[in-house]
mmCIF file with all atom_site columns, C-alpha atoms in Angstrom:
data_model
loop_
_atom_site.group_PDB
_atom_site.id
_atom_site.type_symbol
_atom_site.label_atom_id
_atom_site.label_alt_id
_atom_site.label_comp_id
_atom_site.label_asym_id
_atom_site.label_entity_id
_atom_site.label_seq_id
_atom_site.pdbx_PDB_ins_code
_atom_site.Cartn_x
_atom_site.Cartn_y
_atom_site.Cartn_z
_atom_site.occupancy
_atom_site.B_iso_or_equiv
_atom_site.pdbx_formal_charge
_atom_site.auth_seq_id
_atom_site.auth_comp_id
_atom_site.auth_asym_id
_atom_site.auth_atom_id
_atom_site.pdbx_PDB_model_num
ATOM 1   C CA . MET A 1 1   ? -7.302  46.127  -23.573 1.00 0.00 ? 1163 MET A CA 1
ATOM 2   C CA . LYS A 1 2   ? -5.838  45.473  -20.165 1.00 0.00 ? 1164 LYS A CA 1
ATOM 3   C CA . PRO A 1 3   ? -9.011  44.688  -18.530 1.00 0.00 ? 1165 PRO A CA 1
ATOM 4   C CA . VAL A 1 4   ? -9.969  41.935  -21.076 1.00 0.00 ? 1166 VAL A CA 1
ATOM 5   C CA . TYR A 1 5   ? -6.216  40.419  -20.702 1.00 0.00 ? 1167 TYR A CA 1
ATOM 6   C CA . ALA A 1 6   ? -6.783  40.219  -16.546 1.00 0.00 ? 1168 ALA A CA 1
ATOM 7   C CA . LEU A 1 7   ? -10.047 38.715  -17.258 1.00 0.00 ? 1169 LEU A CA 1
ATOM 8   C CA . PHE A 1 8   ? -8.592  36.076  -19.357 1.00 0.00 ? 1170 PHE A CA 1
ATOM 9   C CA . LEU A 1 9   ? -5.800  35.320  -17.048 1.00 0.00 ? 1171 LEU A CA 1
ATOM 10  C CA . ILE A 1 10  ? -8.494  34.958  -14.157 1.00 0.00 ? 1172 ILE A CA 1
ATOM 11  C CA . VAL A 1 11  ? -10.509 32.716  -16.264 1.00 0.00 ? 1173 VAL A CA 1
ATOM 12  C CA . MET A 1 12  ? -7.427  30.193  -17.395 1.00 0.00 ? 1174 MET A CA 1
ATOM 13  C CA . THR A 1 13  ? -6.097  30.098  -13.666 1.00 0.00 ? 1175 THR A CA 1
ATOM 14  C CA . CYS A 1 14  ? -9.650  29.287  -12.456 1.00 0.00 ? 1176 CYS A CA 1
ATOM 15  C CA . ALA A 1 15  ? -9.974  26.878  -14.931 1.00 0.00 ? 1177 ALA A CA 1
ATOM 16  C CA . GLY A 1 16  ? -6.486  25.238  -14.132 1.00 0.00 ? 1178 GLY A CA 1
ATOM 17  C CA . VAL A 1 17  ? -7.396  25.183  -10.618 1.00 0.00 ? 1179 VAL A CA 1
ATOM 18  C CA . GLN A 1 18  ? -10.685 23.332  -11.257 1.00 0.00 ? 1180 GLN A CA 1
ATOM 19  C CA . ALA A 1 19  ? -9.017  20.837  -13.476 1.00 0.00 ? 1181 ALA A CA 1
ATOM 20  C CA . GLN A 1 20  ? -6.891  19.947  -10.600 1.00 0.00 ? 1182 GLN A CA 1
ATOM 21  C CA . GLN A 1 21  ? -9.757  19.547  -8.160  1.00 0.00 ? 1183 GLN A CA 1
ATOM 22  C CA . ASP A 1 22  ? -10.482 15.974  -9.041  1.00 0.00 ? 1184 ASP A CA 1
ATOM 23  C CA . ILE A 1 23  ? -7.207  14.564  -8.087  1.00 0.00 ? 1185 ILE A CA 1
ATOM 24  C CA . LEU A 1 24  ? -6.715  16.574  -5.010  1.00 0.00 ? 1186 LEU A CA 1
ATOM 25  C CA . PRO A 1 25  ? -8.539  14.126  -2.578  1.00 0.00 ? 1187 PRO A CA 1
ATOM 26  C CA . VAL A 1 26  ? -6.152  11.490  -3.589  1.00 0.00 ? 1188 VAL A CA 1
ATOM 27  C CA . LEU A 1 27  ? -3.190  13.666  -3.341  1.00 0.00 ? 1189 LEU A CA 1
ATOM 28  C CA . LEU A 1 28  ? -4.064  14.568  0.100   1.00 0.00 ? 1190 LEU A CA 1
ATOM 29  C CA . LYS A 1 29  ? -4.444  10.692  1.127   1.00 0.00 ? 1191 LYS A CA 1
ATOM 30  C CA . MET A 1 30  ? -1.038  10.272  -0.408  1.00 0.00 ? 1192 MET A CA 1
ATOM 31  C CA . GLU A 1 31  ? 0.255   13.035  1.642   1.00 0.00 ? 1193 GLU A CA 1
ATOM 32  C CA . GLN A 1 32  ? -1.154  11.245  4.996   1.00 0.00 ? 1194 GLN A CA 1
ATOM 33  C CA . ALA A 1 33  ? -0.294  7.643   3.722   1.00 0.00 ? 1195 ALA A CA 1
ATOM 34  C CA . MET A 1 34  ? 3.385   8.757   3.416   1.00 0.00 ? 1196 MET A CA 1
ATOM 35  C CA . GLU A 1 35  ? 3.791   10.557  6.745   1.00 0.00 ? 1197 GLU A CA 1
ATOM 36  C CA . SER A 1 36  ? 2.052   7.402   8.345   1.00 0.00 ? 1198 SER A CA 1
ATOM 37  C CA . GLY A 1 37  ? 4.576   5.027   7.032   1.00 0.00 ? 1199 GLY A CA 1
ATOM 38  C CA . SER A 1 38  ? 1.753   2.762   5.923   1.00 0.00 ? 1200 SER A CA 1
ATOM 39  C CA . TYR A 1 39  ? 2.932   0.637   3.114   1.00 0.00 ? 1201 TYR A CA 1
ATOM 40  C CA . ARG A 1 40  ? -0.817  -0.717  2.905   1.00 0.00 ? 1202 ARG A CA 1
ATOM 41  C CA . LYS A 1 41  ? -2.184  2.579   2.537   1.00 0.00 ? 1203 LYS A CA 1
ATOM 42  C CA . MET A 1 42  ? 0.226   3.540   -0.038  1.00 0.00 ? 1204 MET A CA 1
ATOM 43  C CA . LEU A 1 43  ? -0.754  0.513   -1.909  1.00 0.00 ? 1205 LEU A CA 1
ATOM 44  C CA . LYS A 1 44  ? -4.216  1.561   -2.478  1.00 0.00 ? 1206 LYS A CA 1
ATOM 45  C CA . LEU A 1 45  ? -3.208  4.677   -4.140  1.00 0.00 ? 1207 LEU A CA 1
ATOM 46  C CA . THR A 1 46  ? -1.310  2.985   -7.048  1.00 0.00 ? 1208 THR A CA 1
ATOM 47  C CA . ASP A 1 47  ? -2.580  2.555   -10.319 1.00 0.00 ? 1209 ASP A CA 1
ATOM 48  C CA . GLY A 1 48  ? -3.891  -1.181  -10.804 1.00 0.00 ? 1210 GLY A CA 1
ATOM 49  C CA . ALA A 1 49  ? -2.026  -1.897  -13.972 1.00 0.00 ? 1211 ALA A CA 1
ATOM 50  C CA . TYR A 1 50  ? 1.252   -0.501  -12.816 1.00 0.00 ? 1212 TYR A CA 1
ATOM 51  C CA . ARG A 1 51  ? 0.877   -2.459  -9.600  1.00 0.00 ? 1213 ARG A CA 1
ATOM 52  C CA . GLU A 1 52  ? 0.332   -5.681  -11.573 1.00 0.00 ? 1214 GLU A CA 1
ATOM 53  C CA . GLU A 1 53  ? 3.210   -5.100  -13.734 1.00 0.00 ? 1215 GLU A CA 1
ATOM 54  C CA . GLN A 1 54  ? 5.701   -3.984  -11.224 1.00 0.00 ? 1216 GLN A CA 1
ATOM 55  C CA . LEU A 1 55  ? 4.867   -5.490  -7.703  1.00 0.00 ? 1217 LEU A CA 1
ATOM 56  C CA . GLU A 1 56  ? 3.433   -8.862  -9.061  1.00 0.00 ? 1218 GLU A CA 1
ATOM 57  C CA . ASN A 1 57  ? 5.657   -9.389  -12.014 1.00 0.00 ? 1219 ASN A CA 1
ATOM 58  C CA . MET A 1 58  ? 8.885   -7.550  -11.793 1.00 0.00 ? 1220 MET A CA 1
ATOM 59  C CA . LEU A 1 59  ? 9.071   -7.481  -7.886  1.00 0.00 ? 1221 LEU A CA 1
ATOM 60  C CA . GLN A 1 60  ? 7.335   -10.864 -7.123  1.00 0.00 ? 1222 GLN A CA 1
ATOM 61  C CA . GLY A 1 61  ? 5.438   -9.046  -4.556  1.00 0.00 ? 1223 GLY A CA 1
ATOM 62  C CA . ASN A 1 62  ? 7.944   -7.195  -2.779  1.00 0.00 ? 1224 ASN A CA 1
ATOM 63  C CA . LEU A 1 63  ? 5.750   -4.322  -1.337  1.00 0.00 ? 1225 LEU A CA 1
ATOM 64  C CA . GLN A 1 64  ? 8.217   -2.599  0.710   1.00 0.00 ? 1226 GLN A CA 1
ATOM 65  C CA . GLN A 1 65  ? 10.626  -1.910  -2.329  1.00 0.00 ? 1227 GLN A CA 1
ATOM 66  C CA . PHE A 1 66  ? 7.528   -1.333  -4.780  1.00 0.00 ? 1228 PHE A CA 1
ATOM 67  C CA . ILE A 1 67  ? 6.515   1.302   -2.308  1.00 0.00 ? 1229 ILE A CA 1
ATOM 68  C CA . ASP A 1 68  ? 10.062  2.656   -1.747  1.00 0.00 ? 1230 ASP A CA 1
ATOM 69  C CA . GLU A 1 69  ? 10.765  2.686   -5.402  1.00 0.00 ? 1231 GLU A CA 1
ATOM 70  C CA . LEU A 1 70  ? 7.629   4.464   -5.929  1.00 0.00 ? 1232 LEU A CA 1
ATOM 71  C CA . ILE A 1 71  ? 8.172   7.404   -3.469  1.00 0.00 ? 1233 ILE A CA 1
ATOM 72  C CA . SER A 1 72  ? 11.550  7.829   -4.874  1.00 0.00 ? 1234 SER A CA 1
ATOM 73  C CA . GLY A 1 73  ? 9.962   8.882   -7.803  1.00 0.00 ? 1235 GLY A CA 1
ATOM 74  C CA . TYR A 1 74  ? 11.499  10.113  -11.142 1.00 0.00 ? 1236 TYR A CA 1
ATOM 75  C CA . SER A 1 75  ? 14.604  11.236  -10.126 1.00 0.00 ? 1237 SER A CA 1
ATOM 76  C CA . GLN A 1 76  ? 17.818  12.525  -11.996 1.00 0.00 ? 1238 GLN A CA 1
ATOM 77  C CA . PRO A 1 77  ? 21.158  11.155  -10.974 1.00 0.00 ? 1239 PRO A CA 1
ATOM 78  C CA . ASP A 1 78  ? 23.095  13.811  -8.611  1.00 0.00 ? 1240 ASP A CA 1
ATOM 79  C CA . GLN A 1 79  ? 26.705  14.791  -9.216  1.00 0.00 ? 1241 GLN A CA 1
ATOM 80  C CA . THR A 1 80  ? 28.016  11.380  -8.080  1.00 0.00 ? 1242 THR A CA 1
ATOM 81  C CA . GLY A 1 81  ? 25.507  9.665   -10.411 1.00 0.00 ? 1243 GLY A CA 1
ATOM 82  C CA . ALA A 1 82  ? 23.349  8.000   -7.793  1.00 0.00 ? 1244 ALA A CA 1
ATOM 83  C CA . TYR A 1 83  ? 19.585  8.267   -7.986  1.00 0.00 ? 1245 TYR A CA 1
ATOM 84  C CA . LEU A 1 84  ? 17.349  9.302   -4.980  1.00 0.00 ? 1246 LEU A CA 1
ATOM 85  C CA . SER A 1 85  ? 16.512  6.515   -2.944  1.00 0.00 ? 1247 SER A CA 1
ATOM 86  C CA . VAL A 1 86  ? 13.735  7.008   -0.263  1.00 0.00 ? 1248 VAL A CA 1
ATOM 87  C CA . LYS A 1 87  ? 12.492  4.604   2.346   1.00 0.00 ? 1249 LYS A CA 1
ATOM 88  C CA . LEU A 1 88  ? 8.623   5.237   3.466   1.00 0.00 ? 1250 LEU A CA 1
ATOM 89  C CA . SER A 1 89  ? 10.147  4.531   6.958   1.00 0.00 ? 1251 SER A CA 1
ATOM 90  C CA . ASP A 1 90  ? 12.531  7.726   6.640   1.00 0.00 ? 1252 ASP A CA 1
ATOM 91  C CA . ILE A 1 91  ? 9.809   10.330  6.052   1.00 0.00 ? 1253 ILE A CA 1
ATOM 92  C CA . ASN A 1 92  ? 8.827   12.827  8.703   1.00 0.00 ? 1254 ASN A CA 1
ATOM 93  C CA . LYS A 1 93  ? 6.553   15.439  6.835   1.00 0.00 ? 1255 LYS A CA 1
ATOM 94  C CA . VAL A 1 94  ? 4.942   15.934  3.378   1.00 0.00 ? 1256 VAL A CA 1
ATOM 95  C CA . SER A 1 95  ? 3.938   18.750  1.354   1.00 0.00 ? 1257 SER A CA 1
ATOM 96  C CA . LEU A 1 96  ? 2.159   18.832  -1.767  1.00 0.00 ? 1258 LEU A CA 1
ATOM 97  C CA . CYS A 1 97  ? 4.109   21.412  -4.112  1.00 0.00 ? 1259 CYS A CA 1
ATOM 98  C CA . SER A 1 98  ? 2.654   21.419  -7.555  1.00 0.00 ? 1260 SER A CA 1
ATOM 99  C CA . VAL A 1 99  ? 0.163   19.432  -9.914  1.00 0.00 ? 1261 VAL A CA 1
ATOM 100 C CA . THR A 1 100 ? 0.639   19.843  -14.019 1.00 0.00 ? 1262 THR A CA 1
ATOM 101 C CA . ASP A 1 101 ? -0.889  18.310  -16.669 1.00 0.00 ? 1263 ASP A CA 1
ATOM 102 C CA . LYS A 1 102 ? 1.390   15.510  -18.331 1.00 0.00 ? 1264 LYS A CA 1
ATOM 103 C CA . SER A 1 103 ? 0.057   12.929  -20.952 1.00 0.00 ? 1265 SER A CA 1
ATOM 104 C CA . PRO A 1 104 ? -1.061  10.734  -19.781 1.00 0.00 ? 1266 PRO A CA 1
ATOM 105 C CA . GLY A 1 105 ? -2.140  12.129  -16.559 1.00 0.00 ? 1267 GLY A CA 1
ATOM 106 C CA . LYS A 1 106 ? -0.788  14.546  -13.772 1.00 0.00 ? 1268 LYS A CA 1
ATOM 107 C CA . GLU A 1 107 ? 2.766   15.181  -12.767 1.00 0.00 ? 1269 GLU A CA 1
ATOM 108 C CA . VAL A 1 108 ? 2.743   15.880  -8.882  1.00 0.00 ? 1270 VAL A CA 1
ATOM 109 C CA . VAL A 1 109 ? 5.572   17.057  -7.011  1.00 0.00 ? 1271 VAL A CA 1
ATOM 110 C CA . PHE A 1 110 ? 6.022   16.395  -3.283  1.00 0.00 ? 1272 PHE A CA 1
ATOM 111 C CA . ARG A 1 111 ? 8.337   18.220  -0.844  1.00 0.00 ? 1273 ARG A CA 1
ATOM 112 C CA . MET A 1 112 ? 9.404   15.522  1.762   1.00 0.00 ? 1274 MET A CA 1
ATOM 113 C CA . GLN A 1 113 ? 11.261  16.116  4.928   1.00 0.00 ? 1275 GLN A CA 1
ATOM 114 C CA . LEU A 1 114 ? 13.117  13.015  6.039   1.00 0.00 ? 1276 LEU A CA 1
ATOM 115 C CA . SER A 1 115 ? 14.338  11.610  9.502   1.00 0.00 ? 1277 SER A CA 1
ATOM 116 C CA . ASP A 1 116 ? 17.989  12.680  9.069   1.00 0.00 ? 1278 ASP A CA 1
ATOM 117 C CA . GLY A 1 117 ? 16.947  16.409  8.415   1.00 0.00 ? 1279 GLY A CA 1
ATOM 118 C CA . ARG A 1 118 ? 17.319  16.225  4.517   1.00 0.00 ? 1280 ARG A CA 1
ATOM 119 C CA . ILE A 1 119 ? 14.591  17.861  2.202   1.00 0.00 ? 1281 ILE A CA 1
ATOM 120 C CA . VAL A 1 120 ? 14.044  16.293  -0.991  1.00 0.00 ? 1282 VAL A CA 1
ATOM 121 C CA . TRP A 1 121 ? 11.395  16.548  -3.484  1.00 0.00 ? 1283 TRP A CA 1
ATOM 122 C CA . THR A 1 122 ? 9.746   13.862  -5.508  1.00 0.00 ? 1284 THR A CA 1
ATOM 123 C CA . VAL A 1 123 ? 8.022   13.530  -9.019  1.00 0.00 ? 1285 VAL A CA 1
ATOM 124 C CA . MET A 1 124 ? 5.014   11.020  -9.321  1.00 0.00 ? 1286 MET A CA 1
ATOM 125 C CA . LEU A 1 125 ? 2.634   10.496  -12.430 1.00 0.00 ? 1287 LEU A CA 1
ATOM 126 C CA . PHE A 1 126 ? -1.050  10.034  -11.519 1.00 0.00 ? 1288 PHE A CA 1
ATOM 127 C CA . VAL A 1 127 ? -3.137  8.374   -14.045 1.00 0.00 ? 1289 VAL A CA 1
ATOM 128 C CA . GLU A 1 128 ? -6.967  7.886   -14.346 1.00 0.00 ? 1290 GLU A CA 1
ATOM 129 C CA . ASP A 1 129 ? -8.227  4.564   -15.021 1.00 0.00 ? 1291 ASP A CA 1
ATOM 130 C CA . PRO A 1 130 ? -10.678 5.172   -17.898 1.00 0.00 ? 1292 PRO A CA 1
ATOM 131 C CA . GLU A 1 131 ? -13.048 2.347   -16.452 1.00 0.00 ? 1293 GLU A CA 1
ATOM 132 C CA . THR A 1 132 ? -13.168 3.092   -12.866 1.00 0.00 ? 1294 THR A CA 1
ATOM 133 C CA . ARG A 1 133 ? -12.368 6.897   -13.018 1.00 0.00 ? 1295 ARG A CA 1
ATOM 134 C CA . LYS A 1 134 ? -9.582  6.456   -9.982  1.00 0.00 ? 1296 LYS A CA 1
ATOM 135 C CA . TRP A 1 135 ? -6.632  7.908   -10.104 1.00 0.00 ? 1297 TRP A CA 1
ATOM 136 C CA . GLY A 1 136 ? -3.574  6.218   -9.217  1.00 0.00 ? 1298 GLY A CA 1
ATOM 137 C CA . ALA A 1 137 ? 0.316   6.761   -8.849  1.00 0.00 ? 1299 ALA A CA 1
ATOM 138 C CA . VAL A 1 138 ? 2.598   5.361   -11.135 1.00 0.00 ? 1300 VAL A CA 1
ATOM 139 C CA . GLY A 1 139 ? 6.479   5.049   -10.798 1.00 0.00 ? 1301 GLY A CA 1
ATOM 140 C CA . ALA A 1 140 ? 9.274   4.029   -13.258 1.00 0.00 ? 1302 ALA A CA 1
ATOM 141 C CA . TYR A 1 141 ? 8.876   0.798   -15.140 1.00 0.00 ? 1303 TYR A CA 1
ATOM 142 C CA . GLY A 1 142 ? 11.616  -1.817  -14.873 1.00 0.00 ? 1304 GLY A CA 1
#
């Protein structure tokens, strides 16, 4: 019974890894874009519908605010009630920590080392456009 259980775990683990392979190139580009400090590179990695709603409609084209809010991710308030606020220019190093399935896409956790020495984690949602089959980052709405 134990060999069958072990085989089942191996198959399930490999299936999970394979399911993440299609998004991995996009996530590596996201790491590089964050480390480079390029707002334009970051913009290319966002979901089109989200970009239109937030950048064009809500923020009236303020690219810096759009990207800074995106990389701050879905954060919870700390003990003081403040939310994580990160500027792209403050990021020194980025590492991909985890990718999990979360409807309607994939929840991605990045570890960021900031210029002031702090280490923070950010959570982003990536969705796949059904027409283009391209992955794009989505942040909070509003």
